[in-house]
Short mmCIF file of N, CA and C in Angstrom, two decimals:
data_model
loop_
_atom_site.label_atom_id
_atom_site.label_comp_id
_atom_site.label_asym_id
_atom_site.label_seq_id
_atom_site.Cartn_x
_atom_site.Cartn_y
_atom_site.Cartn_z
N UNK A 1 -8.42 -6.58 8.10
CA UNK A 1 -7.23 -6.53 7.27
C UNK A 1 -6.42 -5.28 7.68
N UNK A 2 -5.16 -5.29 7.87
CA UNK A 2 -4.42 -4.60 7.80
C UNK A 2 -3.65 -3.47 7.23
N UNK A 3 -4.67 -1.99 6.98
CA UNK A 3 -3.94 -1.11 6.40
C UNK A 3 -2.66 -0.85 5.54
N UNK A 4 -1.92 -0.56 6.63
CA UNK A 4 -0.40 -0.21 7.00
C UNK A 4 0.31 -1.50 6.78
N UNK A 5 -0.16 -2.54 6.85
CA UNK A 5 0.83 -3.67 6.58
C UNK A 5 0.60 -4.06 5.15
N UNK A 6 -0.51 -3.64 4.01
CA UNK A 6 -0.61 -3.28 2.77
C UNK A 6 0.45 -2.39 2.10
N UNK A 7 0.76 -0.90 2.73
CA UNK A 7 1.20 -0.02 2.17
C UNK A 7 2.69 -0.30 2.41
N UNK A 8 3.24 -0.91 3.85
CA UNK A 8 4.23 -1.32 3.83
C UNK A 8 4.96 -2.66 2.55
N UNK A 9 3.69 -3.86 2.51
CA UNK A 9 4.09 -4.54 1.34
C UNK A 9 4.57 -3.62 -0.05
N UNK A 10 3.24 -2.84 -0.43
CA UNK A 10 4.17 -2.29 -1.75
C UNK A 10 5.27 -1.05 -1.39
N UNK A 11 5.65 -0.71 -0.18
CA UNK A 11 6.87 0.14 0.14
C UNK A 11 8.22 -1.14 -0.11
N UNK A 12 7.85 -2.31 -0.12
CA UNK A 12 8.90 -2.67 -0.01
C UNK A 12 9.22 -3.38 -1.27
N UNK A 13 8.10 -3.63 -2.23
CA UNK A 13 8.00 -3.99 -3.49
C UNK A 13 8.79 -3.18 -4.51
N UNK A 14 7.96 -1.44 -3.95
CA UNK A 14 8.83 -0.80 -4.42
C UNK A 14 10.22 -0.17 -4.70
N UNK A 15 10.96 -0.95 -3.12
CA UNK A 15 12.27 -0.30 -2.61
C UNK A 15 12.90 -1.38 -3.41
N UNK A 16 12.67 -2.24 -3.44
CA UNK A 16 13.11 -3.68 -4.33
C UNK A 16 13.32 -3.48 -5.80
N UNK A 17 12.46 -2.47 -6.66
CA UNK A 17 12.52 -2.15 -7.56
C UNK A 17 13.26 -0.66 -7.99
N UNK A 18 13.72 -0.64 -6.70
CA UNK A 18 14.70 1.13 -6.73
C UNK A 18 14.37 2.46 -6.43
N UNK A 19 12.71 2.19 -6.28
CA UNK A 19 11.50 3.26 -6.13
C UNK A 19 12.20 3.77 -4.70
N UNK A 20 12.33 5.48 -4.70
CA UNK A 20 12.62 6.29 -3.18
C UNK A 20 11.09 6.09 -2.67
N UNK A 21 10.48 5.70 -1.89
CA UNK A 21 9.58 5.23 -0.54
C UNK A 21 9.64 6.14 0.43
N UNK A 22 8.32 6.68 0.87
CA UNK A 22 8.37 7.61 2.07
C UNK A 22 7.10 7.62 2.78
N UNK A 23 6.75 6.74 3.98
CA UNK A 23 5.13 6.91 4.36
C UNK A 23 5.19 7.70 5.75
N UNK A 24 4.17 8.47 5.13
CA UNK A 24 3.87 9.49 6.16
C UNK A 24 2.31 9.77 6.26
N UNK A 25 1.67 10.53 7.28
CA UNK A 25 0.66 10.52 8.01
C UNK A 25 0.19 11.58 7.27
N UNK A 26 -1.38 11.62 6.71
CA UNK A 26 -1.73 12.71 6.21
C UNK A 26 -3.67 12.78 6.40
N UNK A 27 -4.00 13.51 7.35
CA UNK A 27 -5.01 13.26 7.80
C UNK A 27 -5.75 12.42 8.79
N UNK A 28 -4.77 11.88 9.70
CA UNK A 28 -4.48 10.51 10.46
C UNK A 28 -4.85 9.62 9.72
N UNK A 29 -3.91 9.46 8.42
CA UNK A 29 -4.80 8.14 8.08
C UNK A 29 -2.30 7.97 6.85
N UNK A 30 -2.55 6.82 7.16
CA UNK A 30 -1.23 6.68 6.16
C UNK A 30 -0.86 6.99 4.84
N UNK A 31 -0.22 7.14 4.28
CA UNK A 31 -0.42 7.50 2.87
C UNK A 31 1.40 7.19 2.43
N UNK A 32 1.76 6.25 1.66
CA UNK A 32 2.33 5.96 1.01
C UNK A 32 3.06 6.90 -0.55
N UNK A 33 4.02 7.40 -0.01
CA UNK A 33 4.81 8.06 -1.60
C UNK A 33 6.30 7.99 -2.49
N UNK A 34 5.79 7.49 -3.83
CA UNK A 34 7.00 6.86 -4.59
C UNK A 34 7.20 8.27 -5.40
N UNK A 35 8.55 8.13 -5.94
CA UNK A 35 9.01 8.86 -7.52
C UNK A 35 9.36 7.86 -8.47
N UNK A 36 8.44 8.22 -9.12
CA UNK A 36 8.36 7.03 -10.29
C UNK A 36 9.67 7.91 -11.25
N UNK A 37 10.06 7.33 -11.50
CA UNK A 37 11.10 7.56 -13.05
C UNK A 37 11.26 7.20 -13.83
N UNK A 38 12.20 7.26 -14.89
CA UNK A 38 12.66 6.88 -16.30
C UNK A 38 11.14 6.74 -17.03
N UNK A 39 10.28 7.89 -17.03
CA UNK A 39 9.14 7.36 -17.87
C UNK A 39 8.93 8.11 -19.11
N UNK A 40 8.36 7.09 -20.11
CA UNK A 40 8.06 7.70 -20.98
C UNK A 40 9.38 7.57 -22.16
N UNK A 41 9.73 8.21 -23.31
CA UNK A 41 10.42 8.06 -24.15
C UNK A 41 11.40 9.45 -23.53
N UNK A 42 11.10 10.15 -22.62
CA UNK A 42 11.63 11.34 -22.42
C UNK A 42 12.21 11.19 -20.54
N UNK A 43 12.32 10.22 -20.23
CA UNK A 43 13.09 9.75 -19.03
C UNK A 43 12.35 10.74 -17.90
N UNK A 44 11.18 10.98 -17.71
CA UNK A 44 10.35 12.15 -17.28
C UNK A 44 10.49 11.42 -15.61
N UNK A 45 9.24 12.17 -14.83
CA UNK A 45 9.32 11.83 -13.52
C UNK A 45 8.15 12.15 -13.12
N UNK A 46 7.14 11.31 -11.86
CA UNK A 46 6.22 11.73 -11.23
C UNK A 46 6.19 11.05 -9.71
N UNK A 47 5.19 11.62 -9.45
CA UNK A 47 5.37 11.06 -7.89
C UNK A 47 3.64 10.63 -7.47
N UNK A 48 3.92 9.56 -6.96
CA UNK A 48 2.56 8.43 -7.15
C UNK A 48 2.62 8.19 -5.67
N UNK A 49 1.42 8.85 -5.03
CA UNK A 49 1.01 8.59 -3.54
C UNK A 49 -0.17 7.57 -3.46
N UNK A 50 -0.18 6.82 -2.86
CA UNK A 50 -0.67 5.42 -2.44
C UNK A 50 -1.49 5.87 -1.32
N UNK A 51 -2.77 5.19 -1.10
CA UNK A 51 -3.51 5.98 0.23
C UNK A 51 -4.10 4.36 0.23
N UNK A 52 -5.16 3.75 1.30
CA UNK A 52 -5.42 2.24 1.80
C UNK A 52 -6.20 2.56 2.58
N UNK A 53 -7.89 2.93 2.56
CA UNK A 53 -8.74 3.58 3.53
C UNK A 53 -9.56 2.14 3.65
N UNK A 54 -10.03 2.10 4.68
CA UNK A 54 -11.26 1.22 5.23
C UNK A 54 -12.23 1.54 5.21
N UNK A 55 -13.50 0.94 4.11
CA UNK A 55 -15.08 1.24 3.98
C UNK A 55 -15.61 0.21 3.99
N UNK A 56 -17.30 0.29 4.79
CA UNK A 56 -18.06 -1.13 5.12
C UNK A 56 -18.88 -0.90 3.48
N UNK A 57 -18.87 -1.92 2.68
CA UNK A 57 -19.72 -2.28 1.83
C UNK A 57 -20.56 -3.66 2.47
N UNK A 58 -21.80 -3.47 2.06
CA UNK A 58 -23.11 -4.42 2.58
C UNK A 58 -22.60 -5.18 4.02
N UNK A 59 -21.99 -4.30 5.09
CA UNK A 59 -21.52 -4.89 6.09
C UNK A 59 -20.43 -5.66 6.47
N UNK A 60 -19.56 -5.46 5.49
CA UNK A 60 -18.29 -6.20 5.55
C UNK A 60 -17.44 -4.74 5.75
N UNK A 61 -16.28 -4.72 6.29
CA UNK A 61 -15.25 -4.44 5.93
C UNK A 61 -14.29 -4.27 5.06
N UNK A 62 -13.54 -3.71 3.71
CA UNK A 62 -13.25 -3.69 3.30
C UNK A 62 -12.16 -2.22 2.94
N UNK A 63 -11.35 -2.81 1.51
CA UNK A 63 -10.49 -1.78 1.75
C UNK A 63 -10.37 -1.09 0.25
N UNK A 64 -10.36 0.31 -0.29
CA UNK A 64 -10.10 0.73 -0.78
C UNK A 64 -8.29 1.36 -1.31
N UNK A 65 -7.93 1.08 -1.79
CA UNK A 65 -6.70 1.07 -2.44
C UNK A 65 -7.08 2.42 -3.77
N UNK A 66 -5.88 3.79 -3.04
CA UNK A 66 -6.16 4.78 -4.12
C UNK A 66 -4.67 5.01 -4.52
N UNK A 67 -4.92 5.30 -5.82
CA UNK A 67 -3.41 6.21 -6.19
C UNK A 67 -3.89 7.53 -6.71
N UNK A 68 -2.77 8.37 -7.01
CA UNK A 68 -3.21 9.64 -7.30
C UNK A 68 -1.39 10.03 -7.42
N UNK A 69 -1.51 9.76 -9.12
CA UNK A 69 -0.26 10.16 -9.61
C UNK A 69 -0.03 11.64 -9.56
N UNK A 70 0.74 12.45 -9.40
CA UNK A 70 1.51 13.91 -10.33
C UNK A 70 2.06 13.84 -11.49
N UNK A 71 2.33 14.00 -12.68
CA UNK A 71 2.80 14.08 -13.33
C UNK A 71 3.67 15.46 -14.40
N UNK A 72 2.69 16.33 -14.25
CA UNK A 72 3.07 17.21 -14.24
C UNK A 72 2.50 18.74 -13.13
N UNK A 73 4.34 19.62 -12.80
CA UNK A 73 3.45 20.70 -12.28
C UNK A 73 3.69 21.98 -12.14
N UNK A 74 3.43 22.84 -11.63
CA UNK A 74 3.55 24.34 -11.93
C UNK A 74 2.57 24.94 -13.59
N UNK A 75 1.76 23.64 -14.07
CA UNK A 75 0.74 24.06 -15.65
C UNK A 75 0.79 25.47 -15.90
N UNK A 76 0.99 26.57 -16.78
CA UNK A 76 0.83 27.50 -17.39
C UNK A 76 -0.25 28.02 -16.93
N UNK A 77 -0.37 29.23 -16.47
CA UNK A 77 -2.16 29.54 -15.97
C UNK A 77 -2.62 28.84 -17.46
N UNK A 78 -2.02 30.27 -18.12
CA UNK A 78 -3.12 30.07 -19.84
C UNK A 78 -3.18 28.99 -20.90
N UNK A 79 -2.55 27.57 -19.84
CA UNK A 79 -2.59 26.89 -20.80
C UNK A 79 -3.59 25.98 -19.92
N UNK A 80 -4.18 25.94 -18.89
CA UNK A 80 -4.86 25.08 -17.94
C UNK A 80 -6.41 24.71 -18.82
N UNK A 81 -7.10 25.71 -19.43
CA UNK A 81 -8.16 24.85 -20.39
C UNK A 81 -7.79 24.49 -21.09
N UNK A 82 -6.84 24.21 -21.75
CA UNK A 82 -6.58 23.57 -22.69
C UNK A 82 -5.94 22.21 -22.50
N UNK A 83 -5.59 21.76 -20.94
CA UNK A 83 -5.09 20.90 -20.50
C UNK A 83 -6.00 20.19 -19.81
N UNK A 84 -6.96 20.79 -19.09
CA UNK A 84 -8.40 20.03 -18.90
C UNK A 84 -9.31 19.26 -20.09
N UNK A 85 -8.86 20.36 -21.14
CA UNK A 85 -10.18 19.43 -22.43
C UNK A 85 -8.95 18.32 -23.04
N UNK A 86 -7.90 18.63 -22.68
CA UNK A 86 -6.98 17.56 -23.49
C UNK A 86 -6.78 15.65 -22.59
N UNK A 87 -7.14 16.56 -21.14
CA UNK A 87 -7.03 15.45 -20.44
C UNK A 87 -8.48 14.39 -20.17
N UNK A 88 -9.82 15.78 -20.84
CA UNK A 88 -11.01 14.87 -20.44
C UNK A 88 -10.82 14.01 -21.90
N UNK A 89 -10.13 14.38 -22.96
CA UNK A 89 -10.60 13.70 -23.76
C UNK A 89 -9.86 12.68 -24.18
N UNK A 90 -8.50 12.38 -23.46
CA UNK A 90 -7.63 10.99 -22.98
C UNK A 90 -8.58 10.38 -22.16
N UNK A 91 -9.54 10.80 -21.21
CA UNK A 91 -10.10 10.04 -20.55
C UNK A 91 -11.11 8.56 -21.11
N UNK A 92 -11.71 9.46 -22.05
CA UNK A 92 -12.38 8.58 -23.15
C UNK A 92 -11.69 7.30 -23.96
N UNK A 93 -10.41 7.05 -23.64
CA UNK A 93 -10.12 5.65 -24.19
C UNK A 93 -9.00 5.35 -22.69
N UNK A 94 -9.20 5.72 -21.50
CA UNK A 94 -8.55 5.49 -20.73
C UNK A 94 -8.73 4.30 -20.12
N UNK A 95 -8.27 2.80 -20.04
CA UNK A 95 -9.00 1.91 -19.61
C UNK A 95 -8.90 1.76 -18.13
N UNK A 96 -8.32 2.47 -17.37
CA UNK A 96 -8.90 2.48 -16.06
C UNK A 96 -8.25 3.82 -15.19
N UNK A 97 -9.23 4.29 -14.32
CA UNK A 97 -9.14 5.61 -13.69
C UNK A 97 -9.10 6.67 -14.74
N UNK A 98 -8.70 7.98 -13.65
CA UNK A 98 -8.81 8.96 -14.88
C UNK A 98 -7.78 10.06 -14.66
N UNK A 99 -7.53 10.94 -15.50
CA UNK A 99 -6.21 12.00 -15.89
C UNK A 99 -7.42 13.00 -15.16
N UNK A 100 -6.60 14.45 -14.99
CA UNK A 100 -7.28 15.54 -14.23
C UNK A 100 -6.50 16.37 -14.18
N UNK A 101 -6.82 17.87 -13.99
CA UNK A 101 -5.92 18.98 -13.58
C UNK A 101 -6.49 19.47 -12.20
N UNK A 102 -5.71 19.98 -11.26
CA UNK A 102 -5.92 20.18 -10.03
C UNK A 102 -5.33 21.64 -10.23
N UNK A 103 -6.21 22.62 -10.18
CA UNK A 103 -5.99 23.66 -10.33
C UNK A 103 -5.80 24.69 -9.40
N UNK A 104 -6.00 24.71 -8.28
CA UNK A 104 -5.43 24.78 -7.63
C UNK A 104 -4.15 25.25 -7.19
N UNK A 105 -3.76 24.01 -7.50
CA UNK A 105 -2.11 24.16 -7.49
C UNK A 105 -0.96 23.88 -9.09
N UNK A 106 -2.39 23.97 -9.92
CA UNK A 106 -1.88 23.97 -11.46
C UNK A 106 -0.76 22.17 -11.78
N UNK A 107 -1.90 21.48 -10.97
CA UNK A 107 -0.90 19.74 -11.13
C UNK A 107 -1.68 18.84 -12.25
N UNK A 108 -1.21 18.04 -13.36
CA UNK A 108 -1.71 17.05 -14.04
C UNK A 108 -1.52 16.15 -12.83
N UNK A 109 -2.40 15.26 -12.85
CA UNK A 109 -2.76 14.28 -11.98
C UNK A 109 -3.95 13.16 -12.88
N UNK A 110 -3.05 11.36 -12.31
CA UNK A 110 -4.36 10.83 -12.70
C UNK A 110 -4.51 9.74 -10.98
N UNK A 111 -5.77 10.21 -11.21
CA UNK A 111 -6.52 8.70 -10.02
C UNK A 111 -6.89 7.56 -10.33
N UNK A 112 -6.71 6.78 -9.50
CA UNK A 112 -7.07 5.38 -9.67
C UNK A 112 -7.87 4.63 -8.51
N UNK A 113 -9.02 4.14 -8.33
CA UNK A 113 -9.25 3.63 -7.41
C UNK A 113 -10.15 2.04 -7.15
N UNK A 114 -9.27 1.12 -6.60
CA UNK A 114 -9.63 -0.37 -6.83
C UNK A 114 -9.81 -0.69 -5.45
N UNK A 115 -11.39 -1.33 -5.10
CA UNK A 115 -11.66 -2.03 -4.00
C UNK A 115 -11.18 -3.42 -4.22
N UNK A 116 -10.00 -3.70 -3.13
CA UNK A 116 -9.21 -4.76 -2.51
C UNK A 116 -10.49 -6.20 -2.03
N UNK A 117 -9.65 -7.50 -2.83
CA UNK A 117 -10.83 -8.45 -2.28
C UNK A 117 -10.69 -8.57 -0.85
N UNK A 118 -11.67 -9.74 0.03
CA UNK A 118 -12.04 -9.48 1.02
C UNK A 118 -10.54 -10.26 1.55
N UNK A 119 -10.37 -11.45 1.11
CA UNK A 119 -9.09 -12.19 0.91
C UNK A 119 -7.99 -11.90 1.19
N UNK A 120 -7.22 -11.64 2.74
CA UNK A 120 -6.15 -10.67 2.69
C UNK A 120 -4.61 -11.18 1.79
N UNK A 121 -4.72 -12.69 1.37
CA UNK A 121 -3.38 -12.85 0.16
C UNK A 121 -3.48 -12.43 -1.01
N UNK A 122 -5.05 -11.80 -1.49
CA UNK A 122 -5.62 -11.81 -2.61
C UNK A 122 -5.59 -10.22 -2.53
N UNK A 123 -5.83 -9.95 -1.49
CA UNK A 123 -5.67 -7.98 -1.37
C UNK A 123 -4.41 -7.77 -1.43
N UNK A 124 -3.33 -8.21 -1.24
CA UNK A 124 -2.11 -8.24 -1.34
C UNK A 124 -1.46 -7.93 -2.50
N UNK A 125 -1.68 -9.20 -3.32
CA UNK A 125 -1.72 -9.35 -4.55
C UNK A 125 -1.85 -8.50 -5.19
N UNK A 126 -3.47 -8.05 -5.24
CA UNK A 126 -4.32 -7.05 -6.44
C UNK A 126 -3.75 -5.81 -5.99
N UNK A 127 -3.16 -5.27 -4.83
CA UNK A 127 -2.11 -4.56 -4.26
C UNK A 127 -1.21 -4.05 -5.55
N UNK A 128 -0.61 -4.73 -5.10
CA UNK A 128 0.58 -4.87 -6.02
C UNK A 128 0.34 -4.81 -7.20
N UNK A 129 -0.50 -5.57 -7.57
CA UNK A 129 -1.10 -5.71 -9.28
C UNK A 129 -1.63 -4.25 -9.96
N UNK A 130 -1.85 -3.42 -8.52
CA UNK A 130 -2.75 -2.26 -8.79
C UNK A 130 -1.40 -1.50 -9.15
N UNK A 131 -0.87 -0.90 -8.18
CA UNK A 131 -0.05 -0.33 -8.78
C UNK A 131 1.08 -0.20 -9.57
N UNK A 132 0.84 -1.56 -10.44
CA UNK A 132 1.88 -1.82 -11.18
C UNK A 132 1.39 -1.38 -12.61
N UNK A 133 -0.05 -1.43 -12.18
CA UNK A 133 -0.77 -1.34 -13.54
C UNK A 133 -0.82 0.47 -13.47
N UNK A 134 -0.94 0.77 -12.83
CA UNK A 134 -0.96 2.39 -13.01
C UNK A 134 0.26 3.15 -13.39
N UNK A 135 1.41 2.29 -13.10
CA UNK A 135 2.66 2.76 -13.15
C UNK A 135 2.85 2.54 -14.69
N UNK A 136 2.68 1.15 -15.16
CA UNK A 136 2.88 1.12 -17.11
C UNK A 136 1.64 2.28 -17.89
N UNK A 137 0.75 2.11 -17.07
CA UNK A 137 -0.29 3.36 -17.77
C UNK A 137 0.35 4.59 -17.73
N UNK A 138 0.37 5.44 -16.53
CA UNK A 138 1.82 6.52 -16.53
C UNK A 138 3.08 6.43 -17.34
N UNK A 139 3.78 5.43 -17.51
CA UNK A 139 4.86 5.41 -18.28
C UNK A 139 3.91 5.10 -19.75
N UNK A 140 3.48 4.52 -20.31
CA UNK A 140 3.14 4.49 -21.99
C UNK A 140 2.38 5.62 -22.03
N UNK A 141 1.87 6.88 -21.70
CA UNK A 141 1.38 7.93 -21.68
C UNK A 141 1.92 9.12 -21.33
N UNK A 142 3.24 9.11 -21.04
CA UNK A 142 4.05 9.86 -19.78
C UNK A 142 4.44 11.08 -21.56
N UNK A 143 4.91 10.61 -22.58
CA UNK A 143 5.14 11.88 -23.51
C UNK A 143 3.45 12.78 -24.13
N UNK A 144 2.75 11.84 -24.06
CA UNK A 144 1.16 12.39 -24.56
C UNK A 144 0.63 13.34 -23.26
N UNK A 145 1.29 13.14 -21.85
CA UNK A 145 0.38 14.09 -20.56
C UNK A 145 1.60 15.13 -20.53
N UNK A 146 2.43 15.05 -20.91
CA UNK A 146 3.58 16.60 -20.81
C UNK A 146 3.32 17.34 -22.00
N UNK A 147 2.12 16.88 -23.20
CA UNK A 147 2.75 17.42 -24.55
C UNK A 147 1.34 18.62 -24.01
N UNK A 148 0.31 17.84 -23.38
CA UNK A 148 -1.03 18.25 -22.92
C UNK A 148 -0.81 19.74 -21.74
N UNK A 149 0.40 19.54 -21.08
CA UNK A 149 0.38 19.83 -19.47
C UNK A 149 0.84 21.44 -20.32
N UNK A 150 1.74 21.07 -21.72
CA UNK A 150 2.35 22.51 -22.43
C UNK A 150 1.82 23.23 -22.99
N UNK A 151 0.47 22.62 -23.23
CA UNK A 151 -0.31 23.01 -23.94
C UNK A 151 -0.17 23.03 -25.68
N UNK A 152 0.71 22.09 -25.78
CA UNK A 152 1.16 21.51 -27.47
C UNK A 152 0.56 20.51 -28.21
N UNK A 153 -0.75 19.51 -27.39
CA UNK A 153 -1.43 19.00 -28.03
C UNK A 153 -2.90 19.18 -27.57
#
């Protein structure tokens, strides 16, 4: 199955839907990046990188499909524990992937990661399906992870 001709489908899913699209090389391996907008009740913004790696499970081939939203960044030093226990404990009714602080570089971030069927119309699909579903999770959560990132809830 075809990587790059995955990440290109939702580059173009997304350009279709108004999403700015930009794939570039990061580790020799592709990596796919949108700016999501208008989210949330507060017209907020994040930027949702798409990655499409190849792993053999029980001898097959297969493909892993990751996202790894931003949502918020530059976090408050002194507000960063308080944005870790706020985000482990969204995690607990999170119904898929998970919220995180990357400290580091002081970023709210959530991951997502769905192994693609073997089926390349069906990987396609769940493609698409994937990150559509991460994108309404980000947007119906998008005022509850900035209230966290301020350290106000």
């Amino acid at each position: 199955m075809d990587i790059t001709g995955i990440l290109y489908y939702l580059e173009t899913i997304l350009q279709d839907e108004g999403c700015e699209t930009l794939i570039t090389e990061n580790d020799d391996f592709p990596v796919l990046r949108t700016q999501l907008e208008n989210l949330g009740d507060i017209d907020g913004r994040a930027i949702m990188e798409i990655v499409a790696a190849s792993t053999v499970i029980n001898g097959r081939e297969r493909i892993l499909l990751q996202t790894y939203t931003t949502f918020a960044a530059d976090i408050a030093e002194n507000t960063l524990p308080s944005a870790i226990a706020g985000y482990n404990e969204l995690n607990l009714t999170c119904p898929y992937g998970l919220y995180g602080v990357y400290t580091k570089l002081r970023q709210g971030y959530h991951k997502f990661t769905d192994l693609l069927p073997e089926n390349e119309n069906e990987a396609y699909r769940r493609a698409a399906e994937t990150v559509n579903l991460v994108r309404g999770l980000i947007d119906a959560n998008f005022a509850a992870l900035i209230l966290i990132a301020d350290g106000k809830r």
